[in-house]
PDB file of C-alpha atoms in Angstrom:
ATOM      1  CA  UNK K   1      70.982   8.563  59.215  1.00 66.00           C
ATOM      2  CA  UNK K   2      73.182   5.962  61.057  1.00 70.00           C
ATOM      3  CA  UNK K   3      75.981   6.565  58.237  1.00 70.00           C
ATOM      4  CA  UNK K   4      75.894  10.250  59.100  1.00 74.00           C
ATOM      5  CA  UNK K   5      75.693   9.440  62.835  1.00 78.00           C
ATOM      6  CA  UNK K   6      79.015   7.661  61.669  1.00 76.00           C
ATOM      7  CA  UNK K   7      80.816  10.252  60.723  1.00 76.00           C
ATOM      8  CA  UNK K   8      79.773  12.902  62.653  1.00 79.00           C
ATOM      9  CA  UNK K   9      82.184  11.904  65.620  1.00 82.00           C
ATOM     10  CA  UNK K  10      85.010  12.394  63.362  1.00 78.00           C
ATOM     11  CA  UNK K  11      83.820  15.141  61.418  1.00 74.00           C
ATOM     12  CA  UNK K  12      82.355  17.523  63.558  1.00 77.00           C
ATOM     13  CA  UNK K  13      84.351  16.703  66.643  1.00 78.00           C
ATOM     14  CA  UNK K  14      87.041  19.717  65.584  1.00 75.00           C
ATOM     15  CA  UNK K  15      84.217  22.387  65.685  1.00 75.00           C
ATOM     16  CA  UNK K  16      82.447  21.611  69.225  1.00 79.00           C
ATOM     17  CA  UNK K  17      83.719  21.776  72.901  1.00 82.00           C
ATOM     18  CA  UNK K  18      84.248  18.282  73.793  1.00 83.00           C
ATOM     19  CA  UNK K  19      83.300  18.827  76.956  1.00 86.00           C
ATOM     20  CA  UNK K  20      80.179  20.536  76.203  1.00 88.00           C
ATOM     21  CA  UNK K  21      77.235  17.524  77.612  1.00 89.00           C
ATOM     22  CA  UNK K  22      75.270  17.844  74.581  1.00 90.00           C
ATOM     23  CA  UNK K  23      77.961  16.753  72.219  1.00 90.00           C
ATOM     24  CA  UNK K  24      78.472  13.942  75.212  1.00 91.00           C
ATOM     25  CA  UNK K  25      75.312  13.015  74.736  1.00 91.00           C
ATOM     26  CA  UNK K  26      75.032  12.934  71.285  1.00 90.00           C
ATOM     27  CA  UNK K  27      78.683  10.771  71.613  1.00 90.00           C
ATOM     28  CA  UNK K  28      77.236   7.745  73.941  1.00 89.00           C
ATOM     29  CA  UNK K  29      74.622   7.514  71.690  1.00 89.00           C
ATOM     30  CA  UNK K  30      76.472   6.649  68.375  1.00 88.00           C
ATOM     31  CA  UNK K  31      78.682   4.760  70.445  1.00 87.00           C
ATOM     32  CA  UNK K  32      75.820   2.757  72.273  1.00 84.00           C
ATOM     33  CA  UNK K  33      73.954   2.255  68.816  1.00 83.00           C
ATOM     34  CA  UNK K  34      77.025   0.830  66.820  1.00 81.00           C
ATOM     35  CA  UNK K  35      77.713  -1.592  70.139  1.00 80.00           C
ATOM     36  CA  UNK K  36      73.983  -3.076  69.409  1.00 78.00           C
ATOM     37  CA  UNK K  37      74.523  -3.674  66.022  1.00 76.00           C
ATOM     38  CA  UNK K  38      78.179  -5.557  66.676  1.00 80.00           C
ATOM     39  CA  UNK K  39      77.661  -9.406  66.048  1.00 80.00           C
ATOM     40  CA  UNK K  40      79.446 -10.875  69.077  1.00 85.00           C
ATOM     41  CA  UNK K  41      79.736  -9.636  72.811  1.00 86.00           C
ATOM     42  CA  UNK K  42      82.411  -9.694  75.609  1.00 87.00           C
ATOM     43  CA  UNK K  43      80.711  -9.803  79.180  1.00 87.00           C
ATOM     44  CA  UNK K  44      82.883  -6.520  79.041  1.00 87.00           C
ATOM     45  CA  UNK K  45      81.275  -4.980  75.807  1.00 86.00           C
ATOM     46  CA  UNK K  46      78.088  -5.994  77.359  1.00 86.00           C
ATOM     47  CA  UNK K  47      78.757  -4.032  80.751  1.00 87.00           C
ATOM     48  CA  UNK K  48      80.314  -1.300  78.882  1.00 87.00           C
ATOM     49  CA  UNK K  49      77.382  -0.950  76.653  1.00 84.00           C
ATOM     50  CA  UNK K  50      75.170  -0.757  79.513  1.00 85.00           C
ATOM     51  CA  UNK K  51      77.556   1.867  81.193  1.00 86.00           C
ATOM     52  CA  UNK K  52      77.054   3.851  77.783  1.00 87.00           C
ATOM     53  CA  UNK K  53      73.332   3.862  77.877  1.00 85.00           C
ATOM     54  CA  UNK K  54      73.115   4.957  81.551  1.00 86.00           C
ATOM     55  CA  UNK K  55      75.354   7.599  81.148  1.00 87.00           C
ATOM     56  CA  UNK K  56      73.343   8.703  77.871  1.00 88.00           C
ATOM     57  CA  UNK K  57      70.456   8.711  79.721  1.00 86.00           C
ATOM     58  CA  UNK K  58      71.275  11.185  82.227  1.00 88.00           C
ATOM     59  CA  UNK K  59      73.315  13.645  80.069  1.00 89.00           C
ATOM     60  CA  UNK K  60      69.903  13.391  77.997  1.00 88.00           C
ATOM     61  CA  UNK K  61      68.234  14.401  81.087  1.00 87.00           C
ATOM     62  CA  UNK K  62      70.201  17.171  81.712  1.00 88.00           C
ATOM     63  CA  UNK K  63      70.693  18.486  78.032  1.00 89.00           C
ATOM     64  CA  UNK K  64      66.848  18.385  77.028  1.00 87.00           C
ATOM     65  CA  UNK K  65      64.879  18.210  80.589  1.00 85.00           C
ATOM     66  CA  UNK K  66      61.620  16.674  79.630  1.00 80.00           C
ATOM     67  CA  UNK K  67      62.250  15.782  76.266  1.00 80.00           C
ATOM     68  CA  UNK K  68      62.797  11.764  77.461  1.00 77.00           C
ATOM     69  CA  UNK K  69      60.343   9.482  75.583  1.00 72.00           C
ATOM     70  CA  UNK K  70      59.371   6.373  76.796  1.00 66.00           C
ATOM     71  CA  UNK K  71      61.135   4.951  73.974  1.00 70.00           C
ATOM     72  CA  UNK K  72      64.415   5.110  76.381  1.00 76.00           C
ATOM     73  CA  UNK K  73      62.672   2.783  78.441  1.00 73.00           C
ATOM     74  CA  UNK K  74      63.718   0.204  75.937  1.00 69.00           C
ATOM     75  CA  UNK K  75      67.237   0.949  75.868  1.00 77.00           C
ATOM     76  CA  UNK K  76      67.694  -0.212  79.574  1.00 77.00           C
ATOM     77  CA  UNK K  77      67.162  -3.502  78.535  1.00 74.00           C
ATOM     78  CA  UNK K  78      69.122  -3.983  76.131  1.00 78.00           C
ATOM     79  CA  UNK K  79      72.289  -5.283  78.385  1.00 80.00           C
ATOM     80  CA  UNK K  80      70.089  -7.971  79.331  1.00 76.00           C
ATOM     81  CA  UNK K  81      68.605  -8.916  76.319  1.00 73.00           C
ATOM     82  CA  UNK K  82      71.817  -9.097  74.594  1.00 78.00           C
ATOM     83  CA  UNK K  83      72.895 -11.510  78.012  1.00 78.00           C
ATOM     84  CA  UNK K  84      70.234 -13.498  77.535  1.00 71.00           C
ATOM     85  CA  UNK K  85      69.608 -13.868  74.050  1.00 68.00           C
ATOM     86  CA  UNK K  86      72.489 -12.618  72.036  1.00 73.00           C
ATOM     87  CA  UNK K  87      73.378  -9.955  69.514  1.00 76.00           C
ATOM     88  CA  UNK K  88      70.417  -7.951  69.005  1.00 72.00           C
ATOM     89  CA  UNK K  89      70.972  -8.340  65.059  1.00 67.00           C
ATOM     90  CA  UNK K  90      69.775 -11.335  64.980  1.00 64.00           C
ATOM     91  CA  UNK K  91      66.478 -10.335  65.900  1.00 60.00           C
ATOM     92  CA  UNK K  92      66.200  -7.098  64.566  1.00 57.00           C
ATOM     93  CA  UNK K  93      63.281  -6.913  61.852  1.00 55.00           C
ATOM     94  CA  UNK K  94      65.681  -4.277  59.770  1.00 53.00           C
ATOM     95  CA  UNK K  95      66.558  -7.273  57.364  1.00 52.00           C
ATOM     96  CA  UNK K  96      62.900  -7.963  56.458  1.00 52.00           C
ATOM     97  CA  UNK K  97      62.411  -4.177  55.584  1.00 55.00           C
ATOM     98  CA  UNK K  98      64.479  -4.129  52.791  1.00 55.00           C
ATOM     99  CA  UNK K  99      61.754  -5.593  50.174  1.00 57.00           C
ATOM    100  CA  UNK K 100      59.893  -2.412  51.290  1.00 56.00           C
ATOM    101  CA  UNK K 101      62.591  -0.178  49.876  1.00 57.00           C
ATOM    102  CA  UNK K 102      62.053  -0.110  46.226  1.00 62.00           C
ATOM    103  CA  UNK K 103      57.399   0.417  46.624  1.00 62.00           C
ATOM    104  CA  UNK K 104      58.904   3.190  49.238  1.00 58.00           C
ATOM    105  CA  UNK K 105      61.208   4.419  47.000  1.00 60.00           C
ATOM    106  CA  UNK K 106      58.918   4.738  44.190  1.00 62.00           C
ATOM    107  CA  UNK K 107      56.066   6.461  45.991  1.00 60.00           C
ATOM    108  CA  UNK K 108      58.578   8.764  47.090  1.00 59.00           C
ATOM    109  CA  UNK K 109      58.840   9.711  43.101  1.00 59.00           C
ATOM    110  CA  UNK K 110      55.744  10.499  42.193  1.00 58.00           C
ATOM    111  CA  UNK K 111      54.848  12.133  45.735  1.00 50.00           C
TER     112      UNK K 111
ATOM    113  CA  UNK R   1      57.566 -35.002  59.975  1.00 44.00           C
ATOM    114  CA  UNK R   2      60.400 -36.845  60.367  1.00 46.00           C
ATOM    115  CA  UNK R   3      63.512 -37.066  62.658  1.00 48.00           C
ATOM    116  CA  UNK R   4      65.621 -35.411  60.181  1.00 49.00           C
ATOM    117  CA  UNK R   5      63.771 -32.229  60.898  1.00 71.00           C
ATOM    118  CA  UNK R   6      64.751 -32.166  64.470  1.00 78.00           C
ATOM    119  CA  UNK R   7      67.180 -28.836  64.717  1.00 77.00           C
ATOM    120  CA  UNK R   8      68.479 -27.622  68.045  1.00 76.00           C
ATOM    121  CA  UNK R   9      67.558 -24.341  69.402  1.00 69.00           C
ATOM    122  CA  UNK R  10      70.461 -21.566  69.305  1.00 64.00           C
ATOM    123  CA  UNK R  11      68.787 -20.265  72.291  1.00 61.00           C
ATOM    124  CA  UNK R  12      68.495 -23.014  74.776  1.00 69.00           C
ATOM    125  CA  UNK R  13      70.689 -26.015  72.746  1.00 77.00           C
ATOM    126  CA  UNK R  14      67.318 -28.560  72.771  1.00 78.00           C
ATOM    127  CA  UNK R  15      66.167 -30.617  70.037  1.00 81.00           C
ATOM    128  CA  UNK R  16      62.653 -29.233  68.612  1.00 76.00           C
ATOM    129  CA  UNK R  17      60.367 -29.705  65.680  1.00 74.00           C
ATOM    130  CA  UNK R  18      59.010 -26.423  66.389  1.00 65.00           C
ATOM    131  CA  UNK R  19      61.812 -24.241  64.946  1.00 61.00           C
ATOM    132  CA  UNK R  20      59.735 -22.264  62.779  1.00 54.00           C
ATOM    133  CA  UNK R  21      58.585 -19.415  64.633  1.00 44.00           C
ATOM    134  CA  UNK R  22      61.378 -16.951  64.984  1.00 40.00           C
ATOM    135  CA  UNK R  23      64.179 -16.875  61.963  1.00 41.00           C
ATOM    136  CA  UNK R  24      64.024 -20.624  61.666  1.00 55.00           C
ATOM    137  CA  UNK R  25      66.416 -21.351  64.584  1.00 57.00           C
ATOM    138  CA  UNK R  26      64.699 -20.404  68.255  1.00 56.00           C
ATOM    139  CA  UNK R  27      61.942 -22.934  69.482  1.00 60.00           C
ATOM    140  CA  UNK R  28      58.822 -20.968  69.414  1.00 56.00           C
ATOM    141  CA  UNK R  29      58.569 -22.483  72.914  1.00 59.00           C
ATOM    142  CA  UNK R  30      62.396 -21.813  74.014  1.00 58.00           C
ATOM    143  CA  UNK R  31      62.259 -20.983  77.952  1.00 56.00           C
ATOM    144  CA  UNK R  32      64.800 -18.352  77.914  1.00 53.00           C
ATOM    145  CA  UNK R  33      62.525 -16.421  75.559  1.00 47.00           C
ATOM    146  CA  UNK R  34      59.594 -16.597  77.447  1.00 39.00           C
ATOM    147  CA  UNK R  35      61.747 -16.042  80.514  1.00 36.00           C
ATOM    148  CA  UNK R  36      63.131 -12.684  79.029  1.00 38.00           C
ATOM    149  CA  UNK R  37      59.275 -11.869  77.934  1.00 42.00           C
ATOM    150  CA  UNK R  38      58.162 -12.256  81.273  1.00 39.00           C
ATOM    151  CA  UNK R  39      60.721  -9.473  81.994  1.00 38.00           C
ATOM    152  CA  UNK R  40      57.922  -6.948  80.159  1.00 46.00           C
ATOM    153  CA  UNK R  41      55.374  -8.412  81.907  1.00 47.00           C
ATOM    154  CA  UNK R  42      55.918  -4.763  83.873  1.00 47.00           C
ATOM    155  CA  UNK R  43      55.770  -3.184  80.849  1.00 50.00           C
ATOM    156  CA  UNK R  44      52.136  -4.617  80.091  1.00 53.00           C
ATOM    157  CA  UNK R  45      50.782  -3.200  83.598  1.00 53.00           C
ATOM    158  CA  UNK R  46      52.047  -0.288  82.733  1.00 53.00           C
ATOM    159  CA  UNK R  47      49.897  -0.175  79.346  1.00 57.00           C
ATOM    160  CA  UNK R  48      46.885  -1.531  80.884  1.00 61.00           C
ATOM    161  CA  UNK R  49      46.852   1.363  83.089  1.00 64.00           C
ATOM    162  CA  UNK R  50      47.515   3.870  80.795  1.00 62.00           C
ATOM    163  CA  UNK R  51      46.481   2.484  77.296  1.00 63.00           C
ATOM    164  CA  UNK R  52      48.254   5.691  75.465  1.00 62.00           C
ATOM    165  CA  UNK R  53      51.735   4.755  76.335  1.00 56.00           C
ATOM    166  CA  UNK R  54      51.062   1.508  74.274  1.00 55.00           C
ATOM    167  CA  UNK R  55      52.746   2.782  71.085  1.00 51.00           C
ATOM    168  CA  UNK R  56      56.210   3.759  73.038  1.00 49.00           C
ATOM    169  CA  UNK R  57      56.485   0.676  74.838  1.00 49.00           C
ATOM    170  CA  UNK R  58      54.935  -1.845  71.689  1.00 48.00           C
ATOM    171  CA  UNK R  59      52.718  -3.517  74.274  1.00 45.00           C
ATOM    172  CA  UNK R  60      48.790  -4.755  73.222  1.00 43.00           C
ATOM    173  CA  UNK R  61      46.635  -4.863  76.284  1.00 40.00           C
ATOM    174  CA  UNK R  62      46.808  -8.627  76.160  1.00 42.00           C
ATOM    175  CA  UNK R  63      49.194 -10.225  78.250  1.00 35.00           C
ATOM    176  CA  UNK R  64      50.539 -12.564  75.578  1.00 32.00           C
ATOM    177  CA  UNK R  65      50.891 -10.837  72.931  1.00 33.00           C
ATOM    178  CA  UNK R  66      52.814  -7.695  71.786  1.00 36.00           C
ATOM    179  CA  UNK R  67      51.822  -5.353  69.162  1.00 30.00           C
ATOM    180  CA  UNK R  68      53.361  -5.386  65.555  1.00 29.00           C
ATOM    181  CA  UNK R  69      56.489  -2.694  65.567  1.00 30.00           C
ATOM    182  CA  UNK R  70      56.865  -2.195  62.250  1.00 29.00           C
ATOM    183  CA  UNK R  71      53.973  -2.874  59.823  1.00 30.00           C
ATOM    184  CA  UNK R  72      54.484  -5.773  57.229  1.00 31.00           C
ATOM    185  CA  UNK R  73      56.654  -7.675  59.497  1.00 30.00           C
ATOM    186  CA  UNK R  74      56.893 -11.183  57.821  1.00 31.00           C
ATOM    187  CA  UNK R  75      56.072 -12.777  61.446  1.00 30.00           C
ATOM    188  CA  UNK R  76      53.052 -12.480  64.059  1.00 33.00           C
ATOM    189  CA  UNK R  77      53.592 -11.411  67.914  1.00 36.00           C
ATOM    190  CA  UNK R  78      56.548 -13.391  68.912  1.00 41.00           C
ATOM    191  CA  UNK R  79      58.014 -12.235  72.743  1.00 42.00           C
ATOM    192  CA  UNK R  80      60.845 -11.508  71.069  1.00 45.00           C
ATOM    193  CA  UNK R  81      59.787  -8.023  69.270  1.00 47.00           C
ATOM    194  CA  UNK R  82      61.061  -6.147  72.322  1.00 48.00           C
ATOM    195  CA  UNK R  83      64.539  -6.501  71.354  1.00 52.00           C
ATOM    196  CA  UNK R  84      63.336  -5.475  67.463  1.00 55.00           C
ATOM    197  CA  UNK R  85      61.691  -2.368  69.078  1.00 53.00           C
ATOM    198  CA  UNK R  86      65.108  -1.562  71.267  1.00 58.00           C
ATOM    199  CA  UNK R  87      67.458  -1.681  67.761  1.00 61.00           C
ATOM    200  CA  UNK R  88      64.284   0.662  66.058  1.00 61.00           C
ATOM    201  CA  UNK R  89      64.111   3.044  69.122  1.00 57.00           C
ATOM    202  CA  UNK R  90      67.761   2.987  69.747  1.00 61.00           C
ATOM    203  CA  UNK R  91      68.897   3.198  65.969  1.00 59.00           C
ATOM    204  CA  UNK R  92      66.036   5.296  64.094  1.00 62.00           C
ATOM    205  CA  UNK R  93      64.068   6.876  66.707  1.00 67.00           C
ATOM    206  CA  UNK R  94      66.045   8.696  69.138  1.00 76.00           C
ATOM    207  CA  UNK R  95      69.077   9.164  67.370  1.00 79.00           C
ATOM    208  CA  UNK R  96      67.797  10.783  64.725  1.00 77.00           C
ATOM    209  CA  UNK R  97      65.704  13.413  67.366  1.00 79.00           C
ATOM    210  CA  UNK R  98      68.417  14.131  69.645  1.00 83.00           C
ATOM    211  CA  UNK R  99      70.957  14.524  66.059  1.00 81.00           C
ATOM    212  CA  UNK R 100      68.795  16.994  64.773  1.00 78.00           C
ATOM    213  CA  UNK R 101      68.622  18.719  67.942  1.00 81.00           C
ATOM    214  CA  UNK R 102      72.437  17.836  68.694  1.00 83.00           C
ATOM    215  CA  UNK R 103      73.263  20.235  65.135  1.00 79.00           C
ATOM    216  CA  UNK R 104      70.555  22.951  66.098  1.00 76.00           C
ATOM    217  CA  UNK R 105      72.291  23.757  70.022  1.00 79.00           C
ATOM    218  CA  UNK R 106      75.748  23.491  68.713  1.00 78.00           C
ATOM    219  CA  UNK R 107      75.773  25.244  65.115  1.00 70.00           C
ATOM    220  CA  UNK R 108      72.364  26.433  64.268  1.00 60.00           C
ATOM    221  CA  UNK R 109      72.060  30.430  64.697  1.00 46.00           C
ATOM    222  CA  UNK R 110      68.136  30.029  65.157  1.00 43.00           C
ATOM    223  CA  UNK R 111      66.295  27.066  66.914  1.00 39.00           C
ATOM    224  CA  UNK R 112      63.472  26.947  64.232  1.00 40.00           C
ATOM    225  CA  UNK R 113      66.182  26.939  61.144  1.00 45.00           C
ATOM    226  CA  UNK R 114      65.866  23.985  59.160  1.00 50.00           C
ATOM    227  CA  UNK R 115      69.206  24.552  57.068  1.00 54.00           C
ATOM    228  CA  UNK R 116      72.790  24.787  57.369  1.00 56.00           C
ATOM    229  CA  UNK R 117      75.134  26.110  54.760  1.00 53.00           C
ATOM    230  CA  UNK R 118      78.627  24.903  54.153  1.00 54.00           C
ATOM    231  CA  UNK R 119      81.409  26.242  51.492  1.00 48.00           C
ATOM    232  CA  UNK R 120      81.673  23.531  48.800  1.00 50.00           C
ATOM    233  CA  UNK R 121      85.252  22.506  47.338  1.00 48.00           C
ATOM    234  CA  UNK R 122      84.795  24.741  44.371  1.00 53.00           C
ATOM    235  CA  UNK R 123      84.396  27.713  47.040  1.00 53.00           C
ATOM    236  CA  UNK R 124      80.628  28.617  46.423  1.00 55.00           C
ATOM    237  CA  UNK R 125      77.791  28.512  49.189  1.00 57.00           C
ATOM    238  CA  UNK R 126      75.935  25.703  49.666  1.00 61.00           C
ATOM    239  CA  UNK R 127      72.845  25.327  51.058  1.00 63.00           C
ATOM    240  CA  UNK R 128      71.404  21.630  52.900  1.00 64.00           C
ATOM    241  CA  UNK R 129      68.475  20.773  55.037  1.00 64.00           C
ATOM    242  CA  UNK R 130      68.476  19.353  57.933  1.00 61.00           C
ATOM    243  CA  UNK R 131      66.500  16.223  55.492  1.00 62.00           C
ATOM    244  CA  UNK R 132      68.962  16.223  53.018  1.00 64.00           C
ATOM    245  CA  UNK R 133      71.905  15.810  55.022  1.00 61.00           C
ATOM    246  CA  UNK R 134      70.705  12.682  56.971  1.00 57.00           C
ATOM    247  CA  UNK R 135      69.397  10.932  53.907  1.00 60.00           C
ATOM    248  CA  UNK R 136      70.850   8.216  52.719  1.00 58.00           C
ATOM    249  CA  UNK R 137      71.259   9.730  49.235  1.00 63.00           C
ATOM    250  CA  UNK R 138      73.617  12.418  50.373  1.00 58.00           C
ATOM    251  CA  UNK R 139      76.840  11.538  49.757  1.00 56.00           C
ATOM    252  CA  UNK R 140      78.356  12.415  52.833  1.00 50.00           C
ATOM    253  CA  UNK R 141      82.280  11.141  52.644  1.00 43.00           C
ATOM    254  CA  UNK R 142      82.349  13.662  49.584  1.00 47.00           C
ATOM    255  CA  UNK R 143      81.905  16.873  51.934  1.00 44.00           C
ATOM    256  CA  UNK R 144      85.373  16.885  53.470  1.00 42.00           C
ATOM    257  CA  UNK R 145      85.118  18.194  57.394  1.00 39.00           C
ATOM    258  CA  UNK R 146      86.635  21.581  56.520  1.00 35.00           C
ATOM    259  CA  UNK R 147      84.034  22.524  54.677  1.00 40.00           C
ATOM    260  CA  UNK R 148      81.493  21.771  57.750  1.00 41.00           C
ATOM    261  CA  UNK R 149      83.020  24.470  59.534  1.00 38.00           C
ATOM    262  CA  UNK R 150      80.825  27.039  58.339  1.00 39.00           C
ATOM    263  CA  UNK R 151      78.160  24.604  59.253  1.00 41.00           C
ATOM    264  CA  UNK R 152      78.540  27.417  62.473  1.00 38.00           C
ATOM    265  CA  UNK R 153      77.644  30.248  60.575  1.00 36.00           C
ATOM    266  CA  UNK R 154      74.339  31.869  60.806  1.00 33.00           C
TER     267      UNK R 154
END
């Protein structure tokens, strides 16, 4: 998913109206997602980042009225957290997922 | 336990024997962490009132403790799983929603179709799900951009 999310900028960014809010949308969200996996911050990044989620939040408001899960809720802290306690890498749980991959993987095969 | 154990917290710079909790290098006491958990403390009023919302906002309906995020985790209720919930929500959870909805408004012919067809290099028609295209096993640098152009076609 995120390597699509990736490439999708580049690759699909010849075939839509760049102006058009839901490909904005879609845009400060890759954007906003690679800034909280970066391993260092600027004060800058970190205001930037925080600019990016704000404005993603109310293009996503406009684009899909109603669709907002309280899962966005989380996002607005992220400026902070990243202020306060550094890249969010280092606390992401991602890294202790990967053991699950290959008992995933192999239900997967005889699902 | 002896004073070579004493390692200082990346968090808050103090010496602690109690860098265990949290990745081996944050006092399980630091300050700042329980400073930044008191931030949610909003967050947990908002699940005592209205219990459902718990499993958005990965808050128990104790006030010390938050729920597991993602089952297995190697760690119990730390105050820093927020942040782990933010990279989760931010990085799996609402991208791939608005993604999938991103493709259907701007290429997809019909809301409720699943699949998107694209010309492959050899100039036959391809068919891909929605599935297949964000999974990790498609081999996406292969598909050169031209070829996505018919990812507009009905």
């Amino acid at each position: 998913m995120l390597t699509f999310a990736r490439y999708s900028i580049v690759a699909l960014s010849p075939y839509v109206n760049e102006e058009d809010p839901t490909w904005l949308c879609w845009c400060n969200h890759v954007h906003f997602v690679e800034f909280a996996s970066k391993n260092s911050f600027s004060w800058e990044d970190i205001v930037q980042m925080n600019h990016l989620v704000l404005q993603h939040h109310s293009l996503f408001n406009q684009v899909y009225p109603g669709e907002a899960t309280p899962k966005f809720h989380w996002l607005l802290h992220m400026a902070l957290d990243i202020w306060w306690n550094g890249p969010l890498k280092h606390v992401s749980c991602m890294r202790f997922e990967v053991p699950d991959l290959t008992p995933n993987h192999n239900l997967n095969l005889i699902r | 336990m002896g004073a070579a154990t004493l390692r200082i917290c990346k968090n808050c710079n103090v010496e602690s024997h109690e860098i265990s909790g949290l990745f081996n290098y944050l006092r399980s006491d630091c300050p700042k962490l329980l400073t930044t958990a008191a931030s949610h403390m909003r967050d947990i009023c908002i699940v005592k009132e209205h219990p459902h919302l718990s499993k958005y906002l990965g808050v128990s309906g104790q006030d010390h403790a938050f729920v597991g995020i993602v089952p297995g985790m190697p760690f119990n209720f730390t105050p820093s799983m927020p942040y782990d919930h933010i990279m989760h929500s931010a990085a799996e959870g609402t991208l791939k929603w608005e993604c999938k909805h991103m493709l259907k408004t701007l290429f997809a012919s019909k809301p409720s179709d699943e699949f998107y067809h694209y010309i492959s290099l050899d100039g036959s028609a391809q068919e891909i799900s929605f599935n297949t295209l964000i999974s990790k096993d498609f081999n996406w640098p292969e598909v050169p951009s031209l070829t996505l152009q018919t990812l507009i076609t009905p």
